CSV table of C-alpha atoms and ligand atoms in Angstrom, one decimal:
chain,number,residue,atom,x,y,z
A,1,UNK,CA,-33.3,-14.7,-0.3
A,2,UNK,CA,-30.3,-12.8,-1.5
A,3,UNK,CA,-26.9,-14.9,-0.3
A,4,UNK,CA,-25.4,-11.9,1.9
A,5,UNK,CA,-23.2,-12.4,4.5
A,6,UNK,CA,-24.0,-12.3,7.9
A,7,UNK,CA,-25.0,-9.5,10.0
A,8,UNK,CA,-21.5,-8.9,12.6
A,9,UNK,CA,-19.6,-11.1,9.7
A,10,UNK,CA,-17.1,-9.2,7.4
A,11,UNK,CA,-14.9,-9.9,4.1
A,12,UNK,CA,-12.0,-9.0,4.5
A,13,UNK,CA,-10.5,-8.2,1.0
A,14,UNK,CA,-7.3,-6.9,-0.2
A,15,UNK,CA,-6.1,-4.2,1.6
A,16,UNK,CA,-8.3,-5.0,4.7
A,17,UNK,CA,-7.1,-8.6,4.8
A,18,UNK,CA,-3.1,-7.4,4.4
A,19,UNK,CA,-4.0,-5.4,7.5
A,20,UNK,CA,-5.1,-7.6,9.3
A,21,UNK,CA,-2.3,-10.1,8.2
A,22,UNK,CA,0.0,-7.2,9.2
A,23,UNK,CA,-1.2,-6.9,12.6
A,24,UNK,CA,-0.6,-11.3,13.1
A,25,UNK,CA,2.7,-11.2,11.6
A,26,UNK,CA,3.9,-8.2,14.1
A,27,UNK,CA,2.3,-9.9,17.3
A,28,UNK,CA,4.3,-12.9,16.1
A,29,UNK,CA,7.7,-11.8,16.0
A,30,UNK,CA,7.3,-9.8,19.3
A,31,UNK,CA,5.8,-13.1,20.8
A,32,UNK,CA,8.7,-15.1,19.2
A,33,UNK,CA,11.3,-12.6,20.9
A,34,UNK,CA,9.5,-13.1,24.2
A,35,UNK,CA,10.2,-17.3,24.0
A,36,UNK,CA,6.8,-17.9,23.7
A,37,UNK,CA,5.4,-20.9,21.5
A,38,UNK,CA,2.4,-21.0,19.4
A,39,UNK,CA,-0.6,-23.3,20.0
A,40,UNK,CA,-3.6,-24.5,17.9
A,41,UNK,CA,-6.9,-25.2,19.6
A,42,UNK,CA,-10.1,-26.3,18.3
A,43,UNK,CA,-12.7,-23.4,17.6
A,44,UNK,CA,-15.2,-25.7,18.6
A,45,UNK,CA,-15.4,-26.7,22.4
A,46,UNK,CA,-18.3,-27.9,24.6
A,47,UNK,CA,-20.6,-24.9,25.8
A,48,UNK,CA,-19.6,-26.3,29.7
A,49,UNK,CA,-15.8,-25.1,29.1
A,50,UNK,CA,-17.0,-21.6,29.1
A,51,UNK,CA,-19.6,-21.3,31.7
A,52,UNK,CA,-17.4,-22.8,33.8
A,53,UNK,CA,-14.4,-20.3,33.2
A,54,UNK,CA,-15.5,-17.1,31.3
A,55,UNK,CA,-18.6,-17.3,33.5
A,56,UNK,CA,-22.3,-18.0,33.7
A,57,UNK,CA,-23.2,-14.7,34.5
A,58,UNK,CA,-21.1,-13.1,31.8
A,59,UNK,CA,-22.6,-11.3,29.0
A,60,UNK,CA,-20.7,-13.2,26.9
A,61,UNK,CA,-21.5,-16.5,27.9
A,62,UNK,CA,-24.9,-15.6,29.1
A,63,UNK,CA,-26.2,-13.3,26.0
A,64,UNK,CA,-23.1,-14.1,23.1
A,65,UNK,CA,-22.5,-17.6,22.4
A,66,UNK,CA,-22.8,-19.4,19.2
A,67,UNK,CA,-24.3,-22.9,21.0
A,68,UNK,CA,-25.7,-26.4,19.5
A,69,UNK,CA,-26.0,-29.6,20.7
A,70,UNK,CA,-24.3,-32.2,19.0
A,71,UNK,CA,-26.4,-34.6,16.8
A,72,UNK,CA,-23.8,-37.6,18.1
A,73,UNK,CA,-24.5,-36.8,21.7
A,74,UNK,CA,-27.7,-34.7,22.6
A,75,UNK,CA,-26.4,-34.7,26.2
A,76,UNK,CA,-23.8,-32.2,24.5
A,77,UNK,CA,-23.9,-28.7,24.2
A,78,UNK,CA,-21.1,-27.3,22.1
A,79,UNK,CA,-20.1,-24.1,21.4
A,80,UNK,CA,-18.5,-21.6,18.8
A,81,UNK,CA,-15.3,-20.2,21.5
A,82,UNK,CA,-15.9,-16.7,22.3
A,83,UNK,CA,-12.2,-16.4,23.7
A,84,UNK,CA,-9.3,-18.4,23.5
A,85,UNK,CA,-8.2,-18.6,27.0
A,86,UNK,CA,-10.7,-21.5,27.9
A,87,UNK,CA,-9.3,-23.4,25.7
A,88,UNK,CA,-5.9,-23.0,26.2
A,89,UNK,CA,-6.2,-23.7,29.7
A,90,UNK,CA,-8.4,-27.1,28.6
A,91,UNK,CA,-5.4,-28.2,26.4
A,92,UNK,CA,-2.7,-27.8,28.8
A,93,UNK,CA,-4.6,-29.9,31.3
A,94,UNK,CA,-5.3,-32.4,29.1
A,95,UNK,CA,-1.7,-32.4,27.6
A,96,UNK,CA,-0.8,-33.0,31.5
A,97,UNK,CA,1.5,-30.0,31.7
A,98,UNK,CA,-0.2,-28.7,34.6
A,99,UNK,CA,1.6,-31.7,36.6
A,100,UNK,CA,4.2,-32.5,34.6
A,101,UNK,CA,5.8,-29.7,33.0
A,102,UNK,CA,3.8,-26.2,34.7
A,103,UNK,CA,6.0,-23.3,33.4
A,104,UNK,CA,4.3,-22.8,29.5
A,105,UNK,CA,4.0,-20.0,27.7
A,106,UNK,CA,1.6,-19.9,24.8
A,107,UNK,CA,0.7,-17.8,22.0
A,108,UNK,CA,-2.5,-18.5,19.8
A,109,UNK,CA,-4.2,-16.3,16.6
A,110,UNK,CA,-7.3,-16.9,15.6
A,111,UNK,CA,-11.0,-16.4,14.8
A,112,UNK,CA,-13.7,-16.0,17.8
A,113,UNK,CA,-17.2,-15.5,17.8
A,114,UNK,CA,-19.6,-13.4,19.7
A,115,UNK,CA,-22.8,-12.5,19.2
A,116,UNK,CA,-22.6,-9.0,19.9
A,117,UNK,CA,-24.5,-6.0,19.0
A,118,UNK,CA,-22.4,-4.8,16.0
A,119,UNK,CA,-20.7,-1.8,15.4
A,120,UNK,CA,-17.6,-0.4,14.0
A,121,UNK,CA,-15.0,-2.3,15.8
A,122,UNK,CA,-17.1,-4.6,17.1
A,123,UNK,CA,-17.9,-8.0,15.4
A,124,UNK,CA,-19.7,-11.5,15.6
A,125,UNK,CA,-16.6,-13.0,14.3
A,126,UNK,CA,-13.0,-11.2,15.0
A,127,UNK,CA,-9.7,-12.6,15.7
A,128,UNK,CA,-7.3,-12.4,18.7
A,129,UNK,CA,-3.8,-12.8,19.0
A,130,UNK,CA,-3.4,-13.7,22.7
A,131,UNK,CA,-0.9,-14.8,25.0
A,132,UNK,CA,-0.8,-17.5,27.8
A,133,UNK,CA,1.8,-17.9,30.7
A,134,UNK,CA,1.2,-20.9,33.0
A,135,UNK,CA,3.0,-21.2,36.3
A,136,UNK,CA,4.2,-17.8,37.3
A,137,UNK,CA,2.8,-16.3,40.3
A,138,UNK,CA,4.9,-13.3,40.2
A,139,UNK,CA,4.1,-9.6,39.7
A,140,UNK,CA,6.8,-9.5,37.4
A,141,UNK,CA,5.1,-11.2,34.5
A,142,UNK,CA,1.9,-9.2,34.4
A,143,UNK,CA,4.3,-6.3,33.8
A,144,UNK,CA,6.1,-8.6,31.2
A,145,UNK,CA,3.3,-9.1,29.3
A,146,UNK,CA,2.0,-5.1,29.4
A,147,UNK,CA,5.4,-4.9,28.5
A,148,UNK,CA,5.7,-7.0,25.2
A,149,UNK,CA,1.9,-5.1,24.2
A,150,UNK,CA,3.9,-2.0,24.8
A,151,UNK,CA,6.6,-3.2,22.8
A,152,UNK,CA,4.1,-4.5,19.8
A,153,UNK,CA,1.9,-1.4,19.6
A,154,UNK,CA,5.1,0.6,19.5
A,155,UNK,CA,6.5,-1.5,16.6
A,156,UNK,CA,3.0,-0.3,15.0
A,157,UNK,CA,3.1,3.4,15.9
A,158,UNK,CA,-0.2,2.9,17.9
A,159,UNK,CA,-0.7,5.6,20.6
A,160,UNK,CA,-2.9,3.6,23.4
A,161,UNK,CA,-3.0,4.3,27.2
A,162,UNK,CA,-2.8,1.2,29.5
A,163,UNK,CA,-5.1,1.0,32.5
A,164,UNK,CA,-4.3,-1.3,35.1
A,165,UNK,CA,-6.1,-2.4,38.4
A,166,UNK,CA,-6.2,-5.3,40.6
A,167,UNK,CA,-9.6,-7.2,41.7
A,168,UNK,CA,-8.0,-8.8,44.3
A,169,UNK,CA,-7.7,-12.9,45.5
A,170,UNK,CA,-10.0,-15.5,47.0
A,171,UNK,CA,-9.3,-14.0,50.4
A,172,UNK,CA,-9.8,-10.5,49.9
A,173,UNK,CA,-12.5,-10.5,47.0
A,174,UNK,CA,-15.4,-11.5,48.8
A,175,UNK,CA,-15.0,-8.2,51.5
A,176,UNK,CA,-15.2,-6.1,48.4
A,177,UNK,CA,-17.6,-8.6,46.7
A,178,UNK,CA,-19.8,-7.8,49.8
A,179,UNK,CA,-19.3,-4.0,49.7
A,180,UNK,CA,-20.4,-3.6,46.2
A,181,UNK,CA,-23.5,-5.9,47.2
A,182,UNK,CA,-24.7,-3.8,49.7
A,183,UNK,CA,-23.7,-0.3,47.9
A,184,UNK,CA,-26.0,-1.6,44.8
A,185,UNK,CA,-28.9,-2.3,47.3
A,186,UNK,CA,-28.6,0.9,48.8
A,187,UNK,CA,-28.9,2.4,45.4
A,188,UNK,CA,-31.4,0.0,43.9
A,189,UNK,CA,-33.5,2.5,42.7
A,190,UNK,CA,-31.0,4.3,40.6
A,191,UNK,CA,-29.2,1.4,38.9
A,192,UNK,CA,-30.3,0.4,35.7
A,193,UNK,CA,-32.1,-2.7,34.3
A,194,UNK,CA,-29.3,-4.7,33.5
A,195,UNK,CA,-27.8,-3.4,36.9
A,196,UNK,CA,-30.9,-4.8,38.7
A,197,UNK,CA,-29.9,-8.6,36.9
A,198,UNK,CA,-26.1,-7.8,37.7
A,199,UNK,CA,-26.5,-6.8,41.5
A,200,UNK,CA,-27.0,-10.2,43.2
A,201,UNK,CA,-25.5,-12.7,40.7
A,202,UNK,CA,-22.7,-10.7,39.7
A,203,UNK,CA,-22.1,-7.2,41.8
A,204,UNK,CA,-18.5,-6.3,40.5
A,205,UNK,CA,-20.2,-5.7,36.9
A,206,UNK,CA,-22.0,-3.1,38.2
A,207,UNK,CA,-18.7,-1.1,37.9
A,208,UNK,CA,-19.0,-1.7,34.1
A,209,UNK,CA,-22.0,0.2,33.5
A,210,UNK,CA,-22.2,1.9,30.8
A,211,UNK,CA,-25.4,3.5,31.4
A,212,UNK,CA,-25.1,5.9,34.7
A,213,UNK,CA,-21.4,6.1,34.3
A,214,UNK,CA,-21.7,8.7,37.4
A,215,UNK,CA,-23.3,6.7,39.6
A,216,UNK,CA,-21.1,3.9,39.1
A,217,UNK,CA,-18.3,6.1,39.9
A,218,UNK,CA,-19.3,6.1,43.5
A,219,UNK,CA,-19.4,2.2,44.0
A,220,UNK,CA,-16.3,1.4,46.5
A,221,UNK,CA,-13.4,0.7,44.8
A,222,UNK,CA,-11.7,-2.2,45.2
A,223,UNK,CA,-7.7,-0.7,45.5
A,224,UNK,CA,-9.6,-0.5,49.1
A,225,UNK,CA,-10.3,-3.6,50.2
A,226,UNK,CA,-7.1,-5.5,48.9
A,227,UNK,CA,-5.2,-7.7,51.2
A,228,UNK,CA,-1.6,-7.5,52.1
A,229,UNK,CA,0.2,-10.1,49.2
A,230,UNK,CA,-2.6,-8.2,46.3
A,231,UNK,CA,-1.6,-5.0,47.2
A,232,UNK,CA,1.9,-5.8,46.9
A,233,UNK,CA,1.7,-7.6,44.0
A,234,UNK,CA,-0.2,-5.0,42.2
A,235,UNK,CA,2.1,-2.6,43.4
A,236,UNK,CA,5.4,-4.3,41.9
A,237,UNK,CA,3.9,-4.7,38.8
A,238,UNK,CA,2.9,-0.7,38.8
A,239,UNK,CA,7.2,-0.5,39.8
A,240,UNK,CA,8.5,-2.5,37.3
A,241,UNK,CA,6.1,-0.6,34.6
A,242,UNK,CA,7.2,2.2,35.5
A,243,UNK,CA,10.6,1.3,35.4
A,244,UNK,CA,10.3,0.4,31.9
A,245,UNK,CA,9.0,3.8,30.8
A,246,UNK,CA,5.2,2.4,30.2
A,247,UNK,CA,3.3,5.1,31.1
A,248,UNK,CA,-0.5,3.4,32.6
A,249,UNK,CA,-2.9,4.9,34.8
A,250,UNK,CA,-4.7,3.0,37.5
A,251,UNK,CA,-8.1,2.6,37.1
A,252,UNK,CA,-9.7,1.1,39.8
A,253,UNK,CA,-13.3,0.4,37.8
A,254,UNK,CA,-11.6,-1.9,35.4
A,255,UNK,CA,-13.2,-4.8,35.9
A,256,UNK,CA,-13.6,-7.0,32.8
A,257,UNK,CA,-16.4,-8.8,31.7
A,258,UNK,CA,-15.3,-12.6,32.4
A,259,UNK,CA,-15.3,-13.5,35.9
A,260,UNK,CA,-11.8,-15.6,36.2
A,261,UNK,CA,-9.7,-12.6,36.8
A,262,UNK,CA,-7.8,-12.6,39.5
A,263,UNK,CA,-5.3,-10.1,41.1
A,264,UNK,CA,-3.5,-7.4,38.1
A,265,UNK,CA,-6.1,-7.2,35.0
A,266,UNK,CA,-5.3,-4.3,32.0
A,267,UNK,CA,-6.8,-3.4,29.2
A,268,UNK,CA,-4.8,-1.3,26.2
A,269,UNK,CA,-7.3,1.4,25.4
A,270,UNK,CA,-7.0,3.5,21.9
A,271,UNK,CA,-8.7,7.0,21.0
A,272,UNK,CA,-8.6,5.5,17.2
A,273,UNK,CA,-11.6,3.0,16.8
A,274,UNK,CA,-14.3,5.2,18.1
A,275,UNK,CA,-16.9,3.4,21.0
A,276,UNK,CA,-15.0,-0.1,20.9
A,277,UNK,CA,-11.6,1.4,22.6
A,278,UNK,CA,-10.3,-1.5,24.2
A,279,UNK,CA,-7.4,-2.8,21.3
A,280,UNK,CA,-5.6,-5.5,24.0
A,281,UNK,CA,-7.4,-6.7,27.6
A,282,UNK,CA,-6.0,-9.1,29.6
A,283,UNK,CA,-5.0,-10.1,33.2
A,284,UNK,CA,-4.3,-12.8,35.7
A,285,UNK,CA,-6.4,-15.8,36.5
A,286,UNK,CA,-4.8,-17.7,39.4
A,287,UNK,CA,-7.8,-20.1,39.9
A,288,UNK,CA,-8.8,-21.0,36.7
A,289,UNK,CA,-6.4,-23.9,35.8
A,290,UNK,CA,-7.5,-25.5,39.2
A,291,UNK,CA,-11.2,-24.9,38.9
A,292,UNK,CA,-11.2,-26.0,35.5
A,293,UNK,CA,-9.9,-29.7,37.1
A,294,UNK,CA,-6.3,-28.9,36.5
A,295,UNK,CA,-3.5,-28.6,39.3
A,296,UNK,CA,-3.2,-25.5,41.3
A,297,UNK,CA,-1.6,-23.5,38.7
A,298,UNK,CA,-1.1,-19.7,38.7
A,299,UNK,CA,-2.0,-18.0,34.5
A,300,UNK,CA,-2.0,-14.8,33.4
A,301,UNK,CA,-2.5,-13.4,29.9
A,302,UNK,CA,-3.6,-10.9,27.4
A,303,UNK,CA,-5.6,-11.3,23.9
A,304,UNK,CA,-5.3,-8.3,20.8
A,305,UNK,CA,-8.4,-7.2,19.0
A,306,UNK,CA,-6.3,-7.9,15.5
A,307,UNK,CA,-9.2,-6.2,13.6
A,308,UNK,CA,-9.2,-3.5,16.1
A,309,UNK,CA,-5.9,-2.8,15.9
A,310,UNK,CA,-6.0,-2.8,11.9
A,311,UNK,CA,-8.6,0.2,12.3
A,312,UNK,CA,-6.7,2.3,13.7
A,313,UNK,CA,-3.9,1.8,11.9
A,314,UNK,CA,-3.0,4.3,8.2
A,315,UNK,CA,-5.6,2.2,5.9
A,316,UNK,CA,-3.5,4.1,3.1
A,317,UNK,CA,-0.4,1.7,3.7
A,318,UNK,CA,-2.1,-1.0,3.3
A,319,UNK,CA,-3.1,-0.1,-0.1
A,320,UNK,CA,0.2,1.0,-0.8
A,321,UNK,CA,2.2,-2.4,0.2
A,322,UNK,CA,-0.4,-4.9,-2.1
A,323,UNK,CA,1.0,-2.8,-5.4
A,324,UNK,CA,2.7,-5.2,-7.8
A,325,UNK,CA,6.4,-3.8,-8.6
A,326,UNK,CA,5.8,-4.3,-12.1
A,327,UNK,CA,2.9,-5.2,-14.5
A,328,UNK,CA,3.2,-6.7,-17.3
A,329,UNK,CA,1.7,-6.1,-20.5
A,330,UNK,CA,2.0,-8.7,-23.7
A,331,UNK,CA,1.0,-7.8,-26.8
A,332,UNK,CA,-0.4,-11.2,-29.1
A,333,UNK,CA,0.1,-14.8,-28.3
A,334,UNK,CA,3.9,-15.0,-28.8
A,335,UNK,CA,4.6,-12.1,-26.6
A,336,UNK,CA,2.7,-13.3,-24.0
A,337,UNK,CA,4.8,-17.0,-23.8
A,338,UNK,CA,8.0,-14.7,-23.7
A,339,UNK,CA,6.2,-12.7,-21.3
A,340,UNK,CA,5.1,-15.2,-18.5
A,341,UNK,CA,9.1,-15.9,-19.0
A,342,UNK,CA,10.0,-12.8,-17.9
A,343,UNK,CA,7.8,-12.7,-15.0
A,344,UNK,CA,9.2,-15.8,-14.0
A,345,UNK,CA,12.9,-14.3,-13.7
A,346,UNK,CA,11.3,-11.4,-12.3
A,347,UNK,CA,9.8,-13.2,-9.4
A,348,UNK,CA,12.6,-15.8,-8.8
A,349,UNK,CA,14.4,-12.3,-8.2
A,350,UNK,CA,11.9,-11.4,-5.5
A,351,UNK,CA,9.8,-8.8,-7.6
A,352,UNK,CA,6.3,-8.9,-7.2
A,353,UNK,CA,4.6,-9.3,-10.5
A,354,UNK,CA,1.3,-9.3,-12.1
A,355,UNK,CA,0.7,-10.4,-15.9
A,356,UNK,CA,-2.4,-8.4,-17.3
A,357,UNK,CA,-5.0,-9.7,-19.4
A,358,UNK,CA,-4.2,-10.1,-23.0
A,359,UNK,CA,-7.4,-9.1,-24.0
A,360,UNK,CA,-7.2,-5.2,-23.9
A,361,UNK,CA,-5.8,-2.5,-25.5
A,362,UNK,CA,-2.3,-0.9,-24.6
A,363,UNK,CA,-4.0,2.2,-23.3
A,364,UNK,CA,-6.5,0.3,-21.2
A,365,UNK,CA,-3.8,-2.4,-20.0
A,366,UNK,CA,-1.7,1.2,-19.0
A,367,UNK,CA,-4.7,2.6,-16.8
A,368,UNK,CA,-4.9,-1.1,-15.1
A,369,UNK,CA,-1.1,-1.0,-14.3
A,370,UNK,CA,-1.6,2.4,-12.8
A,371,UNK,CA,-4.7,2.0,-11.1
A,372,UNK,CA,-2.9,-1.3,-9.4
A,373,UNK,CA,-0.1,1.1,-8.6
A,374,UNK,CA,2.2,-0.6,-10.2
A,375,UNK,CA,5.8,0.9,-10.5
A,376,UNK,CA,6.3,0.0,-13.6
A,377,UNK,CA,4.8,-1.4,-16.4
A,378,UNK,CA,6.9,-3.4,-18.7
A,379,UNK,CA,5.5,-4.2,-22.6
A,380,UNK,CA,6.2,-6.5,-24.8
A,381,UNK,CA,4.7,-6.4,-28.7
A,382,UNK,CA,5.9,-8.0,-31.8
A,383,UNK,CA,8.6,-5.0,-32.1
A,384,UNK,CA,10.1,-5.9,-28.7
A,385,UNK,CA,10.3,-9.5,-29.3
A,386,UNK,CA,11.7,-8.7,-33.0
A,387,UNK,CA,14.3,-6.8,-31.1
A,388,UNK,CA,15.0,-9.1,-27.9
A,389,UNK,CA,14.2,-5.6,-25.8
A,390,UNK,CA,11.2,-5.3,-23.7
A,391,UNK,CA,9.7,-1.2,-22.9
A,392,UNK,CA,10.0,-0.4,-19.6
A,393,UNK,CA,7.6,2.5,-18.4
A,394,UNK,CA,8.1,3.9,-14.9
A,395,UNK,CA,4.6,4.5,-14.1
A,396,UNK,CA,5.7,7.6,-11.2
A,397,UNK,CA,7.5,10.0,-14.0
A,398,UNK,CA,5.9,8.4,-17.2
A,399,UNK,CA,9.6,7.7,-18.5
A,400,UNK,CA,9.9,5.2,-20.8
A,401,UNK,CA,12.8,3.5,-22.1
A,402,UNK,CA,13.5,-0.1,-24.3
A,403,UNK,CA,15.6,-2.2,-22.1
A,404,UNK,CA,17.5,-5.3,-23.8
A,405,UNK,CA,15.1,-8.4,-22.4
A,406,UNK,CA,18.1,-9.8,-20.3
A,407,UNK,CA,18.9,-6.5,-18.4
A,408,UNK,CA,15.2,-6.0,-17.1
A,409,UNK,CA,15.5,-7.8,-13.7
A,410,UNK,CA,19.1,-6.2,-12.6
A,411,UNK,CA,17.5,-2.7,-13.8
A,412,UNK,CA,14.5,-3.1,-11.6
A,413,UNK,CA,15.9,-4.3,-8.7
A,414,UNK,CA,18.1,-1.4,-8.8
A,415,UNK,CA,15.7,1.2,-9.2
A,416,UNK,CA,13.5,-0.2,-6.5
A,417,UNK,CA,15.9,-0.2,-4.4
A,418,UNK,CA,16.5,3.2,-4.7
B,1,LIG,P1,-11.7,-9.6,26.0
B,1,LIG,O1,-11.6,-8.3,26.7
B,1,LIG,O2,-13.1,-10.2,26.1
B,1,LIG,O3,-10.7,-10.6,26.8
B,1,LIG,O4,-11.2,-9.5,24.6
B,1,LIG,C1,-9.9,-9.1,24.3
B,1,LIG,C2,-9.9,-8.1,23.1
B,1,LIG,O5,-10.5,-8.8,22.0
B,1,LIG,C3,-10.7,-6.9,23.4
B,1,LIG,O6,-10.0,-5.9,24.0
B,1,LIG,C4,-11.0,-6.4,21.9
B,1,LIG,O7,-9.9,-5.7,21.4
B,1,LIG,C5,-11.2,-7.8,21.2
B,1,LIG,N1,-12.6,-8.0,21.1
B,1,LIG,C6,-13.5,-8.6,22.0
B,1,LIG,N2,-14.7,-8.7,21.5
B,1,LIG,C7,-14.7,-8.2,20.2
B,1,LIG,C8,-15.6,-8.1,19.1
B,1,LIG,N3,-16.9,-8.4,19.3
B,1,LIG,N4,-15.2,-7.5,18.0
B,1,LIG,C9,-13.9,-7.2,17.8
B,1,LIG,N5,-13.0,-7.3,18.8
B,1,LIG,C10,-13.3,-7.8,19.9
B,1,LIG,C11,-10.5,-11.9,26.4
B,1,LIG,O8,-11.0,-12.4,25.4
B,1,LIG,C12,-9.6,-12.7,27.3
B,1,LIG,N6,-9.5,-14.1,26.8
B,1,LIG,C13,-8.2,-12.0,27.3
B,1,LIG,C14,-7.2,-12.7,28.1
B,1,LIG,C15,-6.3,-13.6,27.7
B,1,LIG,N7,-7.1,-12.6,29.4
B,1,LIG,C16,-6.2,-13.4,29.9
B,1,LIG,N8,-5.7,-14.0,28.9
């Protein structure tokens, strides 16, 4: 059997991977600005930790997860995390902070794995940069957090529109819970097969289907049935967006597909990536920390689709930014020790430099230098050495000139930065 790589499972190679890279770095330093500190967690966790939190009757625990047991422990189920925010909320109960220090904020990057149906934007293995706030209750920090997405997408000239909603608490969720039960059993023989599995374990999916859009349009709504403190709360955070100049639009079938949500959820949709829209979801999860044996602390968060994002960013750029600023080309073994020299200075000075094989001719070594994009090409044969110069060739304008060996660095620095 040929050694291919998974079905869902990508390589992500040069250009691809700097996007991607791009996308981390930029969620970082918007994070960083926002106080918030970075966590590692395992990518391994028991199976448990997520049908207790993302949710039995979610597709992605139910239908997605990458699960074994454990040859030390058959008892043991674990599992490949689909998400990160199980495990975030496990490490800051076991850490204690839940009692000891409850106000966190956390940021996390990282590979997850679901076994999806693939399709462009939509993989087995992706990463997510997301962000966790423990211990704030307060409308004003969902519209932080759409805030700081705003604030990163912006930094990456991404157009998306927000959508917000609220599902409402423990005391007015199961009023609505109940509404959507009895609407779907009134329409039993319209709603689709998956619709049928949804209806009595899990009715407020039936507002996600996919499959009679229309008819799911007609389901009640939960902006109806919220109780006093959830319609306020959602209602500050709509204020407070609005007084930041984030444009949103409510959309009151937003339901998400893991079942801790509580109160404001949002999702960051963009026109870019085709079918698999959603670039950033996220939303508040009051009960989670406590149900998952923790104290009764409020959490709210949001996770990036990095590779999402990547695809709808100018793939061009990213070709672009890998060019080396200067390849170099030695002619014979002597020029090749003066030129791994030169490269030396040249990177020392922050250049980005690539040698090229030794082994071609100067015609071929050009094409490379050009194909690579380089902005220059700088040779060195046994005339140059004779002569202590080295020929620099600006690869835009074909120019060439013979530079005295010690002036190269000061003379590319300044025309780059020009
Ligand atoms: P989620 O909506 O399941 O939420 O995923 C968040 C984002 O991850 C999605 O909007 C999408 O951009 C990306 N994503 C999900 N599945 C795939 C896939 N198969 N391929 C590529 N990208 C994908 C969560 O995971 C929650 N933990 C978010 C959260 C954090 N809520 C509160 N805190």
């Amino acid at each position: 059997m040929a050694l291919t790589r998974l079905r869902g499972f990508q390589d992500l190679i040069g250009p691809d991977a700097r996007a991607v890279g791009f996308v981390e770095q930029c969620a970082r330093t918007v994070a960083e600005r926002y106080s918030i500190s970075e966590i590692r967690i395992p990518l391994l966790e028991r199976l448990e930790l997520y049908q207790r939190s993302s949710g039995e009757t979610s597709d992605v625990v139910e239908k997605q997860m990458y699960a074994f047991a454990d040859r030390d422990d058959a008892q043991t189920t674990l599992a490949l995390r689909p998400e990160g925010t199980p495990g975030v909320v496990r490490a800051y109960i076991d850490a204690g902070l839940d009692r000891s220090d409850p106000e966190q904020r956390f940021y996390y990057y990282g590979p997850m794995f679901r076994r999806e149906r693939p399709q462009k934007g939509r993989f087995r293995q992706f990463n997510q940069f997301g962000v966790e706030i423990f211990g704030r209750a307060d409308a004003a920090c969902d519209a932080d957090l759409i805030i700081m997405v705003d604030e990163f997408r912006r930094e990456l000239g991404l157009e998306v529109e927000f959508q917000v909603n609220s599902l409402g608490d423990a005391t007015c969720r199961p009023a609505f819970r109940q509404a959507l039960l009895e609407w779907g059993r009134a329409h039993l023989d319209q709603l689709c097969e998956d619709c049928h599995a949804r209806l009595e374990r899990n009715p407020l999916r039936l507002l996600d289907c996919k499959t009679d859009v229309k008819l799911a349009a007609t389901a009640p709504s939960s902006a109806d049935y919220l109780c006093d403190p959830c319609r306020k709360h959602i209602e500050t955070v709509e204020e407070l967006l609005t007084k930041a100049n984030v444009p949103y639009v409510v959309n009151p079938r937003l339901v998400r597909g893991l079942d801790y949500y509580t109160r404001t959820t949002f999702e960051a949709i963009s026109n870019a990536v085709g079918a698999q829209s959603a670039v950033v979801a996220g939303g508040r999860y009051d009960g989670l920390v406590e149900a998952l044996g923790g104290a009764a602390v409020a959490g709210t968060g949001f996770a990036i689709g990095v590779e999402r994002i990547a695809l709808a960013l100018d793939a061009d750029r990213f070709k672009r930014d890998g060019a080396p600023d200067a390849a170099i080309i030695a002619m014979g073994d002597r020029a090749t020790v003066t030129a791994m020299d030169l490269a030396r200075e040249l990177r020392t000075a922050r250049l980005r430099v690539e040698m090229l094989s030794p082994e071609r001719g100067l015609k071929a070594l050009l094409r490379r230098a050009d194909r690579l994009g380089a902005h220059f090409a700088l040779i060195i044969g046994d005339n140059e050495l004779a002569q202590s110069v080295v020929q620099v060739r600006d690869l835009r304008n074909s120019a060439q000139q013979s530079l005295p060996r010690a002036d190269i660095a000061m003379h590319l620095r300044a025309a780059l930065i020009r």
